[in-house]
Short mmCIF file of C-alpha atoms in Angstrom, two decimals:
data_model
loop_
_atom_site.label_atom_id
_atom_site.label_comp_id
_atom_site.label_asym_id
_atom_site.label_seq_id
_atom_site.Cartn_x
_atom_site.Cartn_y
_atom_site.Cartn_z
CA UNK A 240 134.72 -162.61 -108.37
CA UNK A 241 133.00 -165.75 -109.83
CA UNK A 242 130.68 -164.84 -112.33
CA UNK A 243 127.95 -166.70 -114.58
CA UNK A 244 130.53 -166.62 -117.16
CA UNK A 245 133.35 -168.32 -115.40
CA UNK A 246 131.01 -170.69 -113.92
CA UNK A 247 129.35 -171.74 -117.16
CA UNK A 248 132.67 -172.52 -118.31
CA UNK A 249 132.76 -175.64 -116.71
CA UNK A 250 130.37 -177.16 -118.76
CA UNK A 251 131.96 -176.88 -122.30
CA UNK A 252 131.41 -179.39 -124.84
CA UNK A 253 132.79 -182.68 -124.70
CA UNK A 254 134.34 -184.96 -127.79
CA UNK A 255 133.55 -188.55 -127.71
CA UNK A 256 136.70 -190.52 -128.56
CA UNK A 257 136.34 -194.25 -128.73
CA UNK A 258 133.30 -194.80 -127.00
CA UNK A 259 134.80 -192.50 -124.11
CA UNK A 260 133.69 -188.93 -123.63
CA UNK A 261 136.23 -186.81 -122.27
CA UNK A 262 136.34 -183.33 -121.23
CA UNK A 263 137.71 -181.06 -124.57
CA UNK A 264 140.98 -179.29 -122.18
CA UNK A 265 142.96 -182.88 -121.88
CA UNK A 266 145.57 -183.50 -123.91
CA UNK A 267 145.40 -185.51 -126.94
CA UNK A 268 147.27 -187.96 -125.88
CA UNK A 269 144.45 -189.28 -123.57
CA UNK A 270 143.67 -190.83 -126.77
CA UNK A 271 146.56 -193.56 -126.57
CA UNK A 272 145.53 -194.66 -122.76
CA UNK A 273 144.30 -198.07 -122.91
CA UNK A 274 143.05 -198.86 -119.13
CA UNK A 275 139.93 -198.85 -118.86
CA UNK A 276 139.94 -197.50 -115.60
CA UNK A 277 142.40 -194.48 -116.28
CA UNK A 278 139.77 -193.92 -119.29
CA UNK A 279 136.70 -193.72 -117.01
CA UNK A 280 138.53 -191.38 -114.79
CA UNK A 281 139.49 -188.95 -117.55
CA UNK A 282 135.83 -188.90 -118.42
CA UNK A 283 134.93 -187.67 -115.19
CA UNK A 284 137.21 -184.62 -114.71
CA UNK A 285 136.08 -181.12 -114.53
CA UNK A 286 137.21 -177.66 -114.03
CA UNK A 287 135.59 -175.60 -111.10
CA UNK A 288 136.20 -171.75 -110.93
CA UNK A 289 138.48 -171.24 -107.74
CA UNK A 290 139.37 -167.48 -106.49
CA UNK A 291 142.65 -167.11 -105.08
CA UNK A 292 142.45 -164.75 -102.47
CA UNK A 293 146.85 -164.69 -102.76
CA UNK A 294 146.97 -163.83 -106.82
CA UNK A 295 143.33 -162.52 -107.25
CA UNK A 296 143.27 -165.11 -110.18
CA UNK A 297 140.33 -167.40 -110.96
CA UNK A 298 141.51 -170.51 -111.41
CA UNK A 299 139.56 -173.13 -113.56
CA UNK A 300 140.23 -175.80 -111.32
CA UNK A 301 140.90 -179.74 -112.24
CA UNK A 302 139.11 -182.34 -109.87
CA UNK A 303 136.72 -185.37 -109.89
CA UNK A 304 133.69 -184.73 -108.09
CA UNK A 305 131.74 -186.69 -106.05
CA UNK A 306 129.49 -189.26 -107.95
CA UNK A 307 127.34 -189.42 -104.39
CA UNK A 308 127.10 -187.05 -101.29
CA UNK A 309 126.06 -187.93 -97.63
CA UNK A 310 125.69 -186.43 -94.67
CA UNK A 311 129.05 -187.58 -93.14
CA UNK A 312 132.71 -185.88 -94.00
CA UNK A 313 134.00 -186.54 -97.61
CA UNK A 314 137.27 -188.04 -98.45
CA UNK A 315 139.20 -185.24 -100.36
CA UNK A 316 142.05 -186.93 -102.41
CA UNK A 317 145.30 -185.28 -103.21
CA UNK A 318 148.22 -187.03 -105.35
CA UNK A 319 151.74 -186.93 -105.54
CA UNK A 320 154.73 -184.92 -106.69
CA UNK A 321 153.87 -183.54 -110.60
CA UNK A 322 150.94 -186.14 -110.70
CA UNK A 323 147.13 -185.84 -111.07
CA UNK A 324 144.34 -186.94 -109.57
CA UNK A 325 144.31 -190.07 -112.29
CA UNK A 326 146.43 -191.60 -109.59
CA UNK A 327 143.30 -192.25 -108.27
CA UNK A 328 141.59 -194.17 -111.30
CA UNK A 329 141.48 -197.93 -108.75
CA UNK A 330 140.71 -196.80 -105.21
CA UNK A 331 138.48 -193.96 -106.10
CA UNK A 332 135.81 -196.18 -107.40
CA UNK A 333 136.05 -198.69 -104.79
CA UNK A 334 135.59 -195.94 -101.86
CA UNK A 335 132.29 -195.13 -103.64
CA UNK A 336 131.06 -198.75 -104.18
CA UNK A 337 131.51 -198.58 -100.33
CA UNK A 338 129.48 -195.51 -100.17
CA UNK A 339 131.84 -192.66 -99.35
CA UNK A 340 131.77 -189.25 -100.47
CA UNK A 341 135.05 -188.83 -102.33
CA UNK A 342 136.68 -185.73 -104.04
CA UNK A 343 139.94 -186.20 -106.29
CA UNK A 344 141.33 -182.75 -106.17
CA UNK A 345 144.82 -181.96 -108.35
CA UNK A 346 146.80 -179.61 -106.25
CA UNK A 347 147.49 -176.23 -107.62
CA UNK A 348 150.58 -176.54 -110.41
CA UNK A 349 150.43 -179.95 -111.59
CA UNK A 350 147.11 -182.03 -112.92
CA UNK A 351 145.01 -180.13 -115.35
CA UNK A 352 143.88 -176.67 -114.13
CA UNK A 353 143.85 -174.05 -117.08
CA UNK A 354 146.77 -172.16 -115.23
CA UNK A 355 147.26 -169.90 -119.13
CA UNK A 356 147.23 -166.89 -116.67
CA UNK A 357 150.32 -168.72 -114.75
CA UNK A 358 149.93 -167.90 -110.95
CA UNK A 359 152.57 -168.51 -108.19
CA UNK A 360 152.76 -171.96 -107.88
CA UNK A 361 154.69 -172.33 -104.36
CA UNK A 362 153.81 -173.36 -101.06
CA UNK A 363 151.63 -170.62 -99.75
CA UNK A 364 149.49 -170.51 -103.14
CA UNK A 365 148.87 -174.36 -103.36
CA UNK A 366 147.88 -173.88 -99.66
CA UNK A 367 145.56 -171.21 -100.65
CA UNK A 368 144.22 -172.72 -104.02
CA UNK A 369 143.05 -176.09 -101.99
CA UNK A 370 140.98 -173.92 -99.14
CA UNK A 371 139.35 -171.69 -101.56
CA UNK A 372 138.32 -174.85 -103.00
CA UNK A 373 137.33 -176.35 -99.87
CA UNK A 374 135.37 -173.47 -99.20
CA UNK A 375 133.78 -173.42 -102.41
CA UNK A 376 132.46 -176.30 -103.10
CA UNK A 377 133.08 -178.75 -99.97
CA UNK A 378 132.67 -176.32 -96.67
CA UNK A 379 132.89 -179.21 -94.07
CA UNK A 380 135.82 -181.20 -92.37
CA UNK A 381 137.53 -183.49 -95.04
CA UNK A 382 139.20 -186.95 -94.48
CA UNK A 383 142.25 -185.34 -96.23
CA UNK A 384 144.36 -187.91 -98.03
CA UNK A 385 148.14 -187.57 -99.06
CA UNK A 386 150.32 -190.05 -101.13
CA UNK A 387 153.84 -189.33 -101.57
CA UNK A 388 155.04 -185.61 -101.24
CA UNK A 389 150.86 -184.79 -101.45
CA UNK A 390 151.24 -185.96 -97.93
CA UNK A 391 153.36 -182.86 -97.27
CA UNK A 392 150.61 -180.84 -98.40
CA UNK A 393 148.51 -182.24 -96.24
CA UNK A 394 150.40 -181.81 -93.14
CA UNK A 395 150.87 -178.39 -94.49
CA UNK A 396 147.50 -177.50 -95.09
CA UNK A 397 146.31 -179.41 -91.71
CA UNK A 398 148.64 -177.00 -89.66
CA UNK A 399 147.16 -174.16 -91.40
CA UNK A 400 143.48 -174.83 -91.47
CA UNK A 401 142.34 -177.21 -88.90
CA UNK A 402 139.26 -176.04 -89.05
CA UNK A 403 139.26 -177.97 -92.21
CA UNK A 404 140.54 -181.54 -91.38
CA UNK A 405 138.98 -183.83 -89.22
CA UNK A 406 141.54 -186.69 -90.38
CA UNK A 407 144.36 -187.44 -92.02
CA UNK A 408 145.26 -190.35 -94.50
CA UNK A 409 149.15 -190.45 -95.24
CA UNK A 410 150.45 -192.83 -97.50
CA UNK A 411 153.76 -193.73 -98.20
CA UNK A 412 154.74 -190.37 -97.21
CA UNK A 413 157.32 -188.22 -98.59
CA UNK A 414 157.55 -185.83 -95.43
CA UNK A 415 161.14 -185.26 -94.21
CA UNK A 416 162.74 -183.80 -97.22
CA UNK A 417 164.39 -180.07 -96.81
CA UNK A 418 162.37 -178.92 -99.40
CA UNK A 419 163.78 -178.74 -103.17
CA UNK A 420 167.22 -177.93 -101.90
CA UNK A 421 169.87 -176.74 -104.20
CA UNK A 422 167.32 -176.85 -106.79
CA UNK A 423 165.82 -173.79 -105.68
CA UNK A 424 169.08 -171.87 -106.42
CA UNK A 425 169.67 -173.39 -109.69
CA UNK A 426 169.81 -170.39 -112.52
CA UNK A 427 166.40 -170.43 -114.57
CA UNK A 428 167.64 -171.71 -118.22
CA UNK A 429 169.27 -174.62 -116.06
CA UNK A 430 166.05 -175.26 -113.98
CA UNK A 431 164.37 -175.49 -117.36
CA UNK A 432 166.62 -177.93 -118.71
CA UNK A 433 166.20 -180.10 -115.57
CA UNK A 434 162.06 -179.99 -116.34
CA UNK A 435 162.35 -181.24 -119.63
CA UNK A 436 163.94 -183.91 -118.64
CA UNK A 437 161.62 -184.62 -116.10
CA UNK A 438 159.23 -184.67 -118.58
CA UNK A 439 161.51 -187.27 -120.81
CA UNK A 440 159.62 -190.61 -121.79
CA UNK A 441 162.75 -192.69 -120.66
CA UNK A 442 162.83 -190.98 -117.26
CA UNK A 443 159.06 -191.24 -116.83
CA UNK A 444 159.02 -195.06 -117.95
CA UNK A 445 161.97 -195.69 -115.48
CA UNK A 446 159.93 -193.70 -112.79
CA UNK A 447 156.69 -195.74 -113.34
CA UNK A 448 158.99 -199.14 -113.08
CA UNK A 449 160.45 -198.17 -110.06
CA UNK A 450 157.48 -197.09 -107.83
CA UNK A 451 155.74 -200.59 -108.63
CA UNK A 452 156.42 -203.99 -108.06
CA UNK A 453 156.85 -206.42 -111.12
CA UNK A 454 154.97 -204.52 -113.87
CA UNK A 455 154.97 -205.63 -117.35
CA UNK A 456 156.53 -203.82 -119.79
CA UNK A 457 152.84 -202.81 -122.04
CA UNK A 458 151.42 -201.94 -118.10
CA UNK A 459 154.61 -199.95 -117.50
CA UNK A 460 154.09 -197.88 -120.77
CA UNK A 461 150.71 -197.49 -120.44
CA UNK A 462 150.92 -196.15 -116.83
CA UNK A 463 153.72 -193.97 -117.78
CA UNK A 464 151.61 -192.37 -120.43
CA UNK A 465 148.94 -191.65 -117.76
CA UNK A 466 151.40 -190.00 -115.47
CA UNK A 467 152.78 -188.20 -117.73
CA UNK A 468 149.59 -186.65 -119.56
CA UNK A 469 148.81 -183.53 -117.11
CA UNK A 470 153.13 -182.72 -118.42
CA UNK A 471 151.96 -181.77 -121.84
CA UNK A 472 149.92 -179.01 -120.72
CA UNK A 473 151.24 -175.43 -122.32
CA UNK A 474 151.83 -174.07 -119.05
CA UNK A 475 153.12 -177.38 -117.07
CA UNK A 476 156.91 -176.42 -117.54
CA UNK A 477 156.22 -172.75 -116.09
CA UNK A 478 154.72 -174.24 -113.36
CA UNK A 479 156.81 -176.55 -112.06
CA UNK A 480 159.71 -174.31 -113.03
CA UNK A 481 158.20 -171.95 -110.44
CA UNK A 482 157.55 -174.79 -107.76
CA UNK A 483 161.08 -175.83 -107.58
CA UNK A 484 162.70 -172.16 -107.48
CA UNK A 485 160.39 -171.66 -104.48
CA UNK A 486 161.70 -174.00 -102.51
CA UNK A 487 159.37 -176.64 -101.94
CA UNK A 488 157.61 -178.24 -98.66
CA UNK A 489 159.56 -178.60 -96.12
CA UNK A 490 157.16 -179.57 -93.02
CA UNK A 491 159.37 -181.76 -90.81
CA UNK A 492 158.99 -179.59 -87.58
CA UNK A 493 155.14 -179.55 -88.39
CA UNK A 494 154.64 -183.49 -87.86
CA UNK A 495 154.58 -183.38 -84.07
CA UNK A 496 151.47 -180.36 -83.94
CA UNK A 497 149.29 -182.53 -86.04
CA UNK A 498 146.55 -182.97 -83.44
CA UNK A 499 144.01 -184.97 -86.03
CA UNK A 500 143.96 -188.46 -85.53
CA UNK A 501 146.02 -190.07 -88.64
CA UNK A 502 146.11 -193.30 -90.65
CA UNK A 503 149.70 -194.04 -92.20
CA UNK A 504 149.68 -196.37 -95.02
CA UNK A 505 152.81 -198.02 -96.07
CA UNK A 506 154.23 -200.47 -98.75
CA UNK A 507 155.93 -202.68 -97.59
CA UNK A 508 158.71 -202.76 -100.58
CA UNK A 509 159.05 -199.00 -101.62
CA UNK A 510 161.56 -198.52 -102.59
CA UNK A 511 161.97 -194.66 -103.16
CA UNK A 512 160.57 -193.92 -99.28
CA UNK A 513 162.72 -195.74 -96.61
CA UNK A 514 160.11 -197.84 -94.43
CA UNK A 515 162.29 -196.38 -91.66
CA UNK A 516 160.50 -193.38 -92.34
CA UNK A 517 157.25 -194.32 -91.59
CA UNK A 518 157.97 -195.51 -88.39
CA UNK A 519 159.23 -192.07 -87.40
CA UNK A 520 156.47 -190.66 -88.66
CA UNK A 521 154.44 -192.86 -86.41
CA UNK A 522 156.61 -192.04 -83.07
CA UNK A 523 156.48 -188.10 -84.29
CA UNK A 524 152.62 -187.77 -84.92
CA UNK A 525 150.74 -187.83 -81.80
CA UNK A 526 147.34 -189.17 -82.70
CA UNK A 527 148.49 -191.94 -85.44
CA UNK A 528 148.39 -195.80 -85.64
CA UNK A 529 149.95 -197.65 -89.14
CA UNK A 530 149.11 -199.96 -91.24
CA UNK A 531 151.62 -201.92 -93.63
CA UNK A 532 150.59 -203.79 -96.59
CA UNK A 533 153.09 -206.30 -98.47
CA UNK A 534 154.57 -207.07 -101.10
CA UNK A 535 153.64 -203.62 -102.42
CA UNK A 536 155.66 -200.46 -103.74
CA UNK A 537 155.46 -196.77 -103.48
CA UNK A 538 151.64 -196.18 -104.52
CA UNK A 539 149.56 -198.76 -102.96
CA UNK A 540 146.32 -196.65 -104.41
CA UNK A 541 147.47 -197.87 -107.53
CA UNK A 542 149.05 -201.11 -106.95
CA UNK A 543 146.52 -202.72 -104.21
CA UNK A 544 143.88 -200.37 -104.12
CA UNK A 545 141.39 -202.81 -102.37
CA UNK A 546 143.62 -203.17 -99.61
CA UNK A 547 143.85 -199.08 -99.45
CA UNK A 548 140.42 -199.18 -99.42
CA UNK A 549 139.70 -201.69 -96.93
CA UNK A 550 142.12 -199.62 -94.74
CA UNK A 551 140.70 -195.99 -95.21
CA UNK A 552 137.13 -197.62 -94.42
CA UNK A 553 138.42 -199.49 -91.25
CA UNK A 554 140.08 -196.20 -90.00
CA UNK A 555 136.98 -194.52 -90.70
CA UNK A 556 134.18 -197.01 -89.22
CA UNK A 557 136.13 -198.13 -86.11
CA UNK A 558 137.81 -196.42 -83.37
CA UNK A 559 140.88 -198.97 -83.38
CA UNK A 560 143.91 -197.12 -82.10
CA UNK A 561 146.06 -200.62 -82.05
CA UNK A 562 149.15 -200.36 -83.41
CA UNK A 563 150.41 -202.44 -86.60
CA UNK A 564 153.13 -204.22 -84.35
CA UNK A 565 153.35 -205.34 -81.28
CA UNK A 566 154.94 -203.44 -78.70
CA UNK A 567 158.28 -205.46 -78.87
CA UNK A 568 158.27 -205.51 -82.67
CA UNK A 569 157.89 -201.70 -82.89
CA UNK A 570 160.43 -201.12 -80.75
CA UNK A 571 162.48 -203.26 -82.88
CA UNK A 572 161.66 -201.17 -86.00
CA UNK A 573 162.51 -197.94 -83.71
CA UNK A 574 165.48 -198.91 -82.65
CA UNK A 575 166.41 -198.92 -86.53
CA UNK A 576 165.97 -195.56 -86.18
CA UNK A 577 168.79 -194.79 -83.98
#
């Protein structure tokens, strides 16, 4: 049960470092992030209490809340594989300048939840750790938004509890892998290994340069840094450890029940997501239309957030169900496919 103890905990004191006050349970390292934006963030996230009903753990849970609230549904934000909801530190502003309600939620495992009482960190928990939540602290439909393999969570978590979604936001979508594969059957000292490299400054920097078109070298490091904070958590090895030994998401024969209407946003140059993929994903989902933007990467939330935004508020404020293409260009694309 929550109690007044658990839920004063999420107002501990604060340290103010550099004219930025930031909450005492990040790492350090925040310290050494120099954009502003990542900075202002940082400042802003919070721990909620969140009762698994799976575990029977409370969970102090890592999020942004919402700097206003309206009457219509908020825009719940979800990141990507091992990221946090920093990932966020552009477009989240901008969707409030434009008046939205907007949660930035770090899905169970990754971020920076206190997990010291480690729970199961698979599927079926990070499922159950984002409605608890919901049901906590949000209680209406969300505008549920998915980057990368947080995308699979979505679809996941739409299947699941409808009652929960009115829409979906999918962007650059990492939906039609089999899961973590042979990873799941790797022994556990090997598995470890694999994590701390994973966690390796050369991988992450060579990560960060990949996923984003034509970053200089200072941006690059910087970046990496902030994608790689939530990974010096005590408990971030265990966790992820436990993620990849449970197989994964694997939600490809889910895509054609999603019944919410969806927005797919793509980059136009990814270049870790085929773009072939997206157009599947736009013949598969039944209620979809796509958008493309150029001469942009993996994580267009990051790299051209104004465009993401202009996007998610379109698909919000209008009922346009016109395609990207044209009909003859689309069937081009599909024919890719094939």
């Amino acid at each position: 049960m929550l109690t007044a103890t658990t839920i004063a905990a999420c107002f501990s004191p604060i340290r103010m470092i550099n004219s930025e006050v930031f909450p005492p349970f990040l790492p350090k390292q925040v310290e050494k992030i120099k954009d502003p934006f990542a900075r202002k963030l940082a400042s802003r996230i919070e721990r909620l209490p969140v009762e698994l009903s799976i575990s029977k753990n409370c969970i102090m849970s890592s999020c942004v809340k919402p700097m206003i609230q309206n009457t219509t549904n908020p825009l719940v934000l979800l990141h990507g594989f091992d990221s946090s909801c920093l990932e966020w530190r552009y477009t989240l502003p901008l969707l409030e300048e434009a008046g939205f309600e907007t949660w930035a939620i770090d899905i169970l495992g990754w971020g920076f939840s206190n997990l010291e009482k480690l729970p199961p960190c698979n599927v079926e928990s990070k499922r159950d750790h984002l409605f608890q939540f919901w049901k906590a602290y949000i209680g209406r439909p969300m505008l549920l938004v998915g980057p990368s393999l947080g995308a699979a969570v979505a679809i996941d978590f739409a299947i699941n509890h409808p009652e929960a979604v009115d829409k979906l936001i999918l962007i650059d979508a990492s939906v039609y892998a089999e899961g973590t594969g042979s990873l799941s059957q790797l022994p556990k000292f090997v598995a470890y290994a694999g994590v701390s490299v994973l966690k390796s400054l050369p991988l992450r920097f060579f990560a960060t340069n990949l996923t984003i078109n034509s970053l200089a070298f200072d941006t690059c490091l910087d970046w990496m840094r902030i994608g790689r904070l939530h990974c010096l958590l005590p408990w971030w090895e265990d966790a992820t450890v436990d993620f990849m030994k449970s197989g994964g998401y694997n939600v490809t024969a889910q895509i054609r029940q999603i019944m919410q209407r969806t927005l797919i946003i793509w980059g136009e140059d990814d270049q870790i997501i085929d773009s072939k993929l997206a157009v599947r994903l736009h013949c598969e989902l039944p209620n979809a239309i796509i958008r493309q933007i150029p001469k942009c990467g993996h994580i267009p939330h990051v790299e051209k957030p104004e465009a993401v935004k202009n996007l998610i508020k379109d698909f919000i404020q209008t009922n346009n169900d016109l395609p990207l293409f044209s009909k003859q260009e689309e069937n081009v694309l599909v024919s890719q496919l094939e």
